[in-house]
């Protein structure tokens, strides 16, 4: 599965900027540090970085200082992960993640 | 180049939110009318200061304080209207869209007029614009409204949800 999505919001700055396009693929495993696309039960489809994985649950946070706090994001089930962001298509070029 | 090429297909591409704040989903037009009424109240206070027999210094201080508050209330009224207008209002058709935009724009104009000068009619216009905006807001949520007089000065009619 390959999916293309567009970033809305600044919480992943400076890694990702609003308007960047992301190439997302299905991930066999999720590890800390991965940037993922996840269907959050409260916030909908969001892009965040994984900070920890345990017991089929993951914790997330944004790279930017203005990101929604990770305690507000809460833990999300691994089953909600849509995929891993592999590539960002930015106005200035490609960025591998 | 690739970015601009993909952007041509924007309408078919899903969004991925990178939230910067927490959407609470709480929108209420009463806060817009609240600040409009507060701005009008500050105008009334300013217009009545001459009758209070204040010393020159006291008068100057009171004018400064109430003018600052008048401008703050008018700006907050505009701010809250902008949030509801920009984040909540999603008119279903062109006619509703025009009404919604006109009501919000009327608040921007009246709010600026309240800040710029000292005329009671500007304050009344701001309250009227806030009321019109509130009616559109509550109608969009399917909530009936009623007009009630504020039980405090300036005792002006405001639109309230009939909950």
Short mmCIF file of C-alpha atoms in Angstrom, two decimals:
data_model
loop_
_atom_site.label_atom_id
_atom_site.label_comp_id
_atom_site.label_asym_id
_atom_site.label_seq_id
_atom_site.Cartn_x
_atom_site.Cartn_y
_atom_site.Cartn_z
CA UNK A 1 0.00 0.00 0.00
CA UNK A 2 1.30 3.44 -0.91
CA UNK A 3 -0.63 6.48 0.15
CA UNK A 4 -0.09 10.18 -0.54
CA UNK A 5 -1.30 12.74 1.99
CA UNK A 6 -0.83 16.45 2.47
CA UNK A 7 0.34 17.99 5.76
CA UNK A 8 -1.95 20.45 7.52
CA UNK A 9 -0.58 22.23 10.59
CA UNK A 10 2.84 23.04 11.99
CA UNK A 11 3.34 20.56 14.79
CA UNK A 12 5.91 18.54 12.82
CA UNK A 13 8.10 21.54 12.01
CA UNK A 14 10.92 21.70 11.14
CA UNK A 15 10.76 18.13 9.79
CA UNK A 16 7.51 18.70 7.92
CA UNK A 17 5.81 21.91 6.90
CA UNK A 18 2.16 22.59 6.05
CA UNK A 19 1.62 21.77 2.38
CA UNK A 20 4.27 19.05 2.18
CA UNK A 21 3.14 15.83 0.51
CA UNK A 22 3.98 12.58 2.25
CA UNK A 23 4.54 9.16 0.76
CA UNK A 24 3.26 6.64 3.27
CA UNK A 25 3.73 2.88 3.10
CA UNK A 26 2.46 0.03 5.22
CA UNK A 27 4.93 -0.67 8.03
CA UNK A 28 5.81 -4.19 9.15
CA UNK A 29 7.04 -2.91 12.48
CA UNK A 30 6.76 0.39 14.30
CA UNK A 31 9.72 1.70 16.25
CA UNK A 32 10.50 4.79 18.26
CA UNK A 33 11.58 7.63 16.02
CA UNK A 34 9.42 6.64 13.06
CA UNK A 35 7.18 9.32 11.60
CA UNK A 36 3.82 7.69 11.09
CA UNK A 37 0.34 8.35 9.82
CA UNK A 38 -2.21 7.23 12.37
CA UNK A 39 -5.97 7.28 12.72
CA UNK A 40 -6.25 8.90 16.15
CA UNK A 41 -9.58 8.20 17.90
CA UNK A 42 -9.91 11.86 18.91
CA UNK A 43 -7.93 13.88 16.39
CA UNK A 44 -8.56 11.93 13.19
CA UNK A 45 -5.79 11.19 10.69
CA UNK A 46 -2.62 12.76 12.07
CA UNK A 47 1.07 12.64 11.33
CA UNK A 48 3.35 12.36 14.38
CA UNK A 49 6.60 10.86 15.55
CA UNK A 50 6.58 7.69 17.65
CA UNK A 51 8.22 8.16 21.05
CA UNK A 52 7.62 4.69 22.48
CA UNK A 53 6.04 1.36 21.65
CA UNK A 54 4.80 -1.07 24.26
CA UNK A 55 2.04 -3.64 24.65
CA UNK A 56 0.50 -2.93 21.27
CA UNK A 57 0.26 0.75 22.22
CA UNK A 58 2.30 3.66 20.94
CA UNK A 59 3.00 7.12 22.23
CA UNK A 60 3.31 10.03 19.86
CA UNK A 61 4.50 13.58 19.76
CA UNK A 62 5.13 16.32 17.26
CA UNK A 63 8.60 17.59 16.41
CA UNK A 64 7.57 21.22 16.83
CA UNK A 65 7.35 23.10 20.12
CA UNK A 66 3.73 24.03 19.45
CA UNK A 67 2.57 20.47 18.98
CA UNK A 68 -0.31 19.10 20.97
CA UNK A 69 1.29 17.64 24.09
CA UNK A 70 1.87 13.90 24.03
CA UNK A 71 -0.21 13.46 27.20
CA UNK A 72 -3.13 15.07 25.37
CA UNK A 73 -2.57 12.74 22.42
CA UNK A 74 -2.52 9.77 24.79
CA UNK A 75 -1.64 6.26 23.79
CA UNK A 76 -2.84 4.94 20.48
CA UNK A 77 -3.36 1.31 19.53
CA UNK A 78 -0.91 -0.09 16.99
CA UNK A 79 -3.94 -1.21 14.99
CA UNK A 80 -4.70 2.46 14.30
CA UNK A 81 -1.42 3.00 12.47
CA UNK A 82 -2.04 3.61 8.78
CA UNK A 83 1.57 3.55 7.74
CA UNK A 84 5.06 4.93 7.98
CA UNK A 85 6.03 8.17 6.31
CA UNK A 86 8.96 7.39 4.01
CA UNK A 87 9.33 10.50 1.96
CA UNK A 88 8.26 14.12 2.10
CA UNK A 89 7.80 16.03 -1.12
CA UNK A 90 8.48 19.65 -0.25
CA UNK A 91 8.51 22.74 -2.49
CA UNK A 92 12.32 22.66 -2.31
CA UNK A 93 12.83 18.97 -3.01
CA UNK A 94 12.54 15.50 -1.50
CA UNK A 95 13.22 14.65 2.12
CA UNK A 96 13.79 11.05 3.19
CA UNK A 97 12.43 10.16 6.62
CA UNK B 1 8.81 20.62 -9.48
CA UNK B 2 7.38 17.34 -8.20
CA UNK B 3 5.62 19.27 -5.44
CA UNK B 4 3.89 21.60 -7.89
CA UNK B 5 2.98 18.64 -10.10
CA UNK B 6 1.32 16.79 -7.21
CA UNK B 7 -0.43 19.96 -6.07
CA UNK B 8 -2.50 19.80 -9.26
CA UNK B 9 -4.19 16.73 -7.79
CA UNK B 10 -4.88 18.37 -4.43
CA UNK B 11 -8.60 17.73 -4.53
CA UNK B 12 -7.93 13.97 -4.56
CA UNK B 13 -5.34 13.98 -1.78
CA UNK B 14 -6.30 13.38 1.85
CA UNK B 15 -5.05 15.64 4.62
CA UNK B 16 -2.84 14.52 7.50
CA UNK B 17 -3.21 16.83 10.49
CA UNK B 18 -0.18 17.99 12.39
CA UNK B 19 -2.12 19.66 15.17
CA UNK B 20 -0.71 22.65 16.93
CA UNK B 21 -3.47 22.93 19.44
CA UNK B 22 -6.31 20.87 20.77
CA UNK B 23 -9.62 21.34 18.99
CA UNK B 24 -12.22 21.35 21.76
CA UNK B 25 -15.25 21.79 19.51
CA UNK B 26 -16.74 24.38 21.86
CA UNK B 27 -18.08 27.36 19.96
CA UNK B 28 -20.62 29.77 21.42
CA UNK B 29 -21.74 33.07 19.90
CA UNK B 30 -22.72 34.42 23.33
CA UNK B 31 -19.12 35.43 23.87
CA UNK B 32 -19.31 37.70 20.81
CA UNK B 33 -22.39 39.52 22.12
CA UNK B 34 -20.85 39.62 25.61
CA UNK B 35 -17.85 41.60 24.35
CA UNK B 36 -20.03 43.80 22.12
CA UNK B 37 -22.18 44.76 25.11
CA UNK B 38 -19.04 45.34 27.21
CA UNK B 39 -17.67 47.71 24.55
CA UNK B 40 -20.97 49.62 24.51
CA UNK B 41 -20.87 49.86 28.29
CA UNK B 42 -17.40 51.39 28.13
CA UNK B 43 -18.68 53.98 25.65
CA UNK B 44 -21.52 54.88 28.03
CA UNK B 45 -19.11 55.23 30.95
CA UNK B 46 -16.79 57.44 28.91
CA UNK B 47 -19.68 59.65 27.77
CA UNK B 48 -20.83 60.11 31.37
CA UNK B 49 -17.45 61.02 32.85
CA UNK B 50 -18.02 64.76 32.42
CA UNK B 51 -20.91 64.62 34.88
CA UNK B 52 -18.90 62.96 37.62
CA UNK B 53 -17.08 66.04 38.88
CA UNK B 54 -13.70 64.37 38.69
CA UNK B 55 -10.46 66.27 39.18
CA UNK B 56 -8.45 66.92 36.04
CA UNK B 57 -6.08 64.10 36.93
CA UNK B 58 -8.90 61.76 37.90
CA UNK B 59 -10.72 62.52 34.66
CA UNK B 60 -7.61 61.89 32.58
CA UNK B 61 -6.92 58.61 34.35
CA UNK B 62 -10.51 57.45 33.98
CA UNK B 63 -10.57 58.33 30.27
CA UNK B 64 -7.34 56.42 29.75
CA UNK B 65 -8.57 53.35 31.59
CA UNK B 66 -12.01 53.20 29.98
CA UNK B 67 -10.65 53.95 26.51
CA UNK B 68 -8.16 51.10 26.83
CA UNK B 69 -10.94 48.81 28.04
CA UNK B 70 -13.30 49.93 25.24
CA UNK B 71 -10.70 49.06 22.64
CA UNK B 72 -9.90 45.76 24.32
CA UNK B 73 -13.57 44.72 24.44
CA UNK B 74 -14.11 45.69 20.78
CA UNK B 75 -11.01 43.78 19.73
CA UNK B 76 -12.06 40.70 21.73
CA UNK B 77 -15.48 40.87 20.10
CA UNK B 78 -13.81 40.87 16.67
CA UNK B 79 -11.42 38.10 17.73
CA UNK B 80 -14.15 35.76 18.97
CA UNK B 81 -16.26 36.41 15.87
CA UNK B 82 -13.26 35.60 13.67
CA UNK B 83 -12.74 32.27 15.43
CA UNK B 84 -16.35 31.21 14.99
CA UNK B 85 -16.41 32.54 11.44
CA UNK B 86 -13.16 30.88 10.43
CA UNK B 87 -13.18 27.65 12.42
CA UNK B 88 -16.83 26.78 12.89
CA UNK B 89 -19.06 28.31 10.24
CA UNK B 90 -19.50 26.06 7.23
CA UNK B 91 -22.44 27.50 5.31
CA UNK B 92 -24.39 24.97 3.27
CA UNK B 93 -25.17 27.18 0.30
CA UNK B 94 -24.28 30.44 -1.41
CA UNK B 95 -27.09 32.38 0.27
CA UNK B 96 -26.09 31.24 3.76
CA UNK B 97 -22.46 31.88 2.89
CA UNK B 98 -23.20 35.49 1.94
CA UNK B 99 -25.24 36.08 5.12
CA UNK B 100 -22.53 34.60 7.27
CA UNK B 101 -19.76 36.63 5.69
CA UNK B 102 -21.79 39.85 5.78
CA UNK B 103 -22.55 39.37 9.49
CA UNK B 104 -18.92 38.70 10.35
CA UNK B 105 -17.74 41.61 8.23
CA UNK B 106 -20.26 43.93 9.92
CA UNK B 107 -18.69 43.01 13.28
CA UNK B 108 -15.22 43.81 11.94
CA UNK B 109 -16.33 47.22 10.71
CA UNK B 110 -18.39 48.13 13.78
CA UNK B 111 -15.68 46.85 16.11
CA UNK B 112 -13.10 49.05 14.42
CA UNK B 113 -15.42 52.06 14.57
CA UNK B 114 -15.86 51.52 18.31
CA UNK B 115 -12.10 51.45 18.75
CA UNK B 116 -11.47 54.53 16.62
CA UNK B 117 -13.93 57.01 18.12
CA UNK B 118 -16.50 57.63 20.81
CA UNK B 119 -20.02 57.45 19.43
CA UNK B 120 -22.77 55.49 21.14
CA UNK B 121 -24.28 54.56 17.79
CA UNK B 122 -21.08 52.70 16.89
CA UNK B 123 -21.47 50.60 20.03
CA UNK B 124 -25.10 49.96 19.22
CA UNK B 125 -24.11 48.91 15.70
CA UNK B 126 -21.58 46.46 17.15
CA UNK B 127 -24.22 44.89 19.40
CA UNK B 128 -26.65 44.70 16.46
CA UNK B 129 -23.98 43.07 14.29
CA UNK B 130 -23.14 40.60 17.09
CA UNK B 131 -26.84 39.78 17.43
CA UNK B 132 -27.19 39.14 13.69
CA UNK B 133 -24.10 36.93 13.82
CA UNK B 134 -25.48 35.04 16.83
CA UNK B 135 -28.76 34.37 15.02
CA UNK B 136 -26.91 32.83 12.07
CA UNK B 137 -24.66 30.85 14.42
CA UNK B 138 -27.52 29.33 16.45
CA UNK B 139 -29.60 28.68 13.32
CA UNK B 140 -26.68 26.68 11.93
CA UNK B 141 -26.84 24.49 15.04
CA UNK B 142 -30.63 24.16 14.80
CA UNK B 143 -31.11 26.07 18.07
CA UNK B 144 -33.93 28.60 18.42
CA UNK B 145 -33.08 32.04 19.70
CA UNK B 146 -34.79 34.68 21.79
CA UNK B 147 -34.10 38.35 22.41
CA UNK B 148 -33.58 39.37 26.01
CA UNK B 149 -32.52 42.61 27.64
CA UNK B 150 -29.31 42.40 29.61
CA UNK B 151 -30.14 42.60 33.33
CA UNK B 152 -27.34 45.14 33.75
CA UNK B 153 -26.32 48.37 32.08
CA UNK B 154 -26.53 49.12 29.20
CA UNK B 155 -29.78 47.09 29.35
CA UNK B 156 -29.70 46.37 25.65
CA UNK B 157 -31.38 43.56 23.73
CA UNK B 158 -29.16 40.59 22.92
CA UNK B 159 -29.78 37.35 21.05
CA UNK B 160 -29.61 34.30 23.31
CA UNK B 161 -30.09 30.62 22.51
CA UNK B 162 -33.48 29.38 23.70
CA UNK B 163 -32.12 26.27 25.41
#
